[in-house]
Amino acid sequence: MLLIRNLSAVLLLLPVLSQAQQKAQIRGIVVDAETKAPIAGASVNILTQATKAYLRGAQSQQNGQFSIDNLDASTFALRVANVGYDDYLQDNVSLTAGQQLKIDTVFLHTESKVISEVTVQGRTPDMKIGIDRKIFDVSQSLVSAGGTASELLANVPTLQVDQDGTVSLRGSSNVRILIDGKESAMAGSDIAALLQSLPAEVIDKVEIMTNPSSKYDAEGQSGIINIVLKKNARIGFNGSVNATGGSFGNAMGSATLNYRDSKFNHFGSYNFNRRVNRGDGFNENIIYRDNTGELEAPRRIYSENDSRRTGLNHTVRLGSDYFMTDKTTFSLAGNLSLRDNNRRQELMYQYNNIPENGPTGSRVSQQYEDDLGFDLQFDFRQVLGRPGEEITANASYGYSTEDGTNDFNEIFAGSRLDIVRQNLTTEMGKNYNAQIDYVLPIAENHKFEAGYRSIIRTSEDSQYSFVDRTNTGNLNLDGLFSNEFDLKNEVHAVYANYQRMLTSKLGAQFGLRGEQMRLTSTYYAVESEAAEPRTGPATNGGFDFFRLFPSAYLTYEVGNQGDKIQMSYSRRIRRPNGWQVNPFLNASDESNLRQGNPNLRPEDIHAAEVAYSKSYNRWNFVSSLFYRRTSDMINPLQRDPSEIDLPQEFQNASYFVWENVGRSDDAGLELISKVDLAPWWDVTANANIFNNRIRPDIEGVGLNRVNTINWDGNLMTNVKFMPTFSLQMRGDYRSGRERPQGRMNAMWGVDMALKKDVLRNKGSILFNVRDVFNSRRFEMESFLPDRSIASANRWNRRMLTLTFTYRFGVQDLFKRDDNKNGGAPEEMGGGEF
């Protein structure tokens, strides 16, 4: 019986053993071409011969030897890469079943091609074009080193960032910002604040989707920006440390660690950022008439401000990937953000024809905020039977909270009594996200995908404002500026995408997304300090509806060089933010009041685009014609303060309220090009020219029709003088723009960075100058029936930073699998034909 059992086991194992014997192996050794010394940690990768897609890989040992097993009989390409060396590529490596192939010694040459003693290897951010996105590799952006995510995004073609950190795409600030393919719960209600605290060094890629596929949330007027964070996928233990010091007391430090073996990939990072912004500006408010009629002499309020904003930010990121089998992967990651903000602003006023204020005045505001945010993310990936067939799922939870105080002290030289005000604010938000996606390849270049997603966001905010207008030192509750506000935003969606090659050159993708959207808000008036929370008079608002969002893409390959013509269409939506629907009066500046509108309707957007991409030997070029129509356009509208019941002291203030102001049409041309002028010198340029037409439908508030041509652009160049010494410069320009109630003036700036690699390419020293000519300043003019307003503000003055980075462990520059290199894969919701 024992013999029979053993024979049965052998017979059962024979197919497995036979299959294993049919697998092939490649062995070899990697050495330095000059010194003939073995190279440890070189990345050895087996690629498909036709497309150079990654299949399997390994790294060379201390003696330079490598071995890659379990290969099928076929013809492959072999690529070997290592830091400081040119890549080695060997085509047409043929393997037969069971073969053990020993290839010739791989000699790696130092990464340099010298012409007249000048090294000729440029390192500019790479640009890739997918069916529904442009992908910019920003991991080598020198002018952003030592800076924040906001400053890095300002260096990406087609994007602009204003003084408040608001990001714009093609002239529209309504753009959806994702981090690793998901909305960041750590941001709370203010993504700009998170971007201004997130170090640029942790960002790997920026993906821009002007017409996202139906796989993505339909939110975002001008599209989606997906920030992909770095997450190492290297075999072994490695990491880096970074330290930056700069003007105004700026400082930054970070440490990144990664360990990976055949089953696990563990990663973690810590970032410290002491961010100090020194700003300045002015505001001039000239009032021609008030609620009593025309004034005999205009009233004028002119102020100059000097501000200092200091933020202490700590960010911790931890996570693990578990490769249970070749087809099953589990991932768990968490992020923790602690932010401590200290903002001080000093204003000096000049008054004309306001006797009670006197000729001059001053105001000091001091704000303190403590923010905490964290999120937990769970990801699952299961590869199914067909090649490319898979199920992915994600669940995440995020929490953010903020507590702050804002003290104001305003002094007048006239008879008017001084004003002391203190605002106590709290914010608490929660995010819940659940998503599942399925991809089914039907045939080669032919697939179907579908999925479901739910996003639920809740927030509870409050502001208690106390004021003393009597010079007695007694602060009393000001019910006009005190409130409690609850918001719940739900989006439940299903989608389907169908993609296939219709001919050998023509490809198509069609998608449909259905979203059930519900927003509910409740505003509670605070009538007394002793009242129980959320018991005052309540005002409800919101909306509840279902809407379909189609998307379509056609791509035609021109010639045999990869050139493409692409046409796309999508319908999108812009839902109002919490602070846009919160009807409380914000009096952070008593001369400038802001108020939300609980009855705002979402914007409805239709966008179409035609793009052409052309590649030459040393020149890449992408051009896009685009059109976007926006109905129920959401915009801050300036109104006369006398329209609402305000104390007399506020009648000279500027008053903004959010409204659906009408319809907007934008049509334009976008050009992006990268040119290798020489092997050691390259240039990347971007220009965006568009016609903006706004048709207001609100009467009696001084809204004008707009029909103007606007443009913006940037130019970046990289020069590598020696193997370890490089220069990067960038300039940007944004033209002046007409608005329904005024105009924005033109703005320009230049950044520069020098980088020196040290310690055998394991370290680098970088010197950076942002806003070399101290020219970036936002200037606006507004014209209303009763007044005119001119203002200028600078978020930050010229800044100098010095950064040192040291990398240790096995370094692998070859990115083998974008799905494991952090965030959303490039083909999520589309890909390339």
Short mmCIF file of C-alpha atoms in Angstrom, two decimals, residues 131-133 178 208-219 223-224 435 437 447 449 453 494-499 509-513 515 549-553 568-572 826-831:
data_model
loop_
_atom_site.label_atom_id
_atom_site.label_comp_id
_atom_site.label_asym_id
_atom_site.label_seq_id
_atom_site.Cartn_x
_atom_site.Cartn_y
_atom_site.Cartn_z
CA ILE A 131 -5.92 57.91 -24.31
CA ASP A 132 -7.45 60.08 -21.59
CA ARG A 133 -4.50 61.79 -19.88
CA LEU A 178 -6.76 63.43 -6.39
CA ILE A 208 -3.71 65.60 -16.09
CA MET A 209 -7.07 64.47 -17.49
CA THR A 210 -8.96 67.23 -19.29
CA ASN A 211 -11.59 64.74 -20.45
CA PRO A 212 -11.50 61.89 -17.88
CA SER A 213 -13.09 58.57 -18.73
CA SER A 214 -16.33 57.40 -17.13
CA LYS A 215 -14.32 55.45 -14.57
CA TYR A 216 -13.67 58.66 -12.66
CA ASP A 217 -15.94 60.82 -10.57
CA ALA A 218 -17.62 63.37 -12.84
CA GLU A 219 -16.64 66.22 -10.49
CA GLY A 223 -10.81 68.01 -15.45
CA ILE A 224 -8.81 65.99 -12.94
CA GLN A 435 -14.89 51.12 -4.95
CA ASP A 437 -13.56 47.68 -10.65
CA LYS A 447 -11.67 45.15 -23.52
CA GLU A 449 -14.51 47.43 -17.78
CA ARG A 453 -18.14 53.62 -6.28
CA VAL A 494 -21.85 52.93 -11.54
CA TYR A 495 -19.91 53.04 -14.79
CA ALA A 496 -19.01 50.99 -17.85
CA ASN A 497 -16.29 51.51 -20.47
CA TYR A 498 -15.86 49.66 -23.76
CA GLN A 499 -12.59 49.91 -25.66
CA GLN A 509 -13.48 53.96 -26.16
CA PHE A 510 -17.03 54.71 -25.06
CA GLY A 511 -18.22 55.05 -21.49
CA LEU A 512 -21.27 55.91 -19.44
CA ARG A 513 -21.43 56.84 -15.78
CA GLU A 515 -24.41 59.22 -10.46
CA PHE A 549 -22.30 61.35 -17.77
CA PRO A 550 -21.18 59.92 -21.13
CA SER A 551 -17.61 59.94 -22.46
CA ALA A 552 -16.16 59.02 -25.84
CA TYR A 553 -12.67 58.79 -27.35
CA SER A 568 -12.80 63.12 -27.08
CA TYR A 569 -15.99 64.26 -25.37
CA SER A 570 -17.23 64.12 -21.80
CA ARG A 571 -19.96 65.56 -19.65
CA ARG A 572 -18.94 66.71 -16.19
CA GLU A 826 -1.48 54.85 -16.28
CA GLU A 827 -4.12 52.80 -18.06
CA MET A 828 -6.76 53.16 -15.36
CA GLY A 829 -9.90 54.05 -17.22
CA GLY A 830 -8.30 54.11 -20.63
CA GLY A 831 -4.69 53.53 -21.49
#
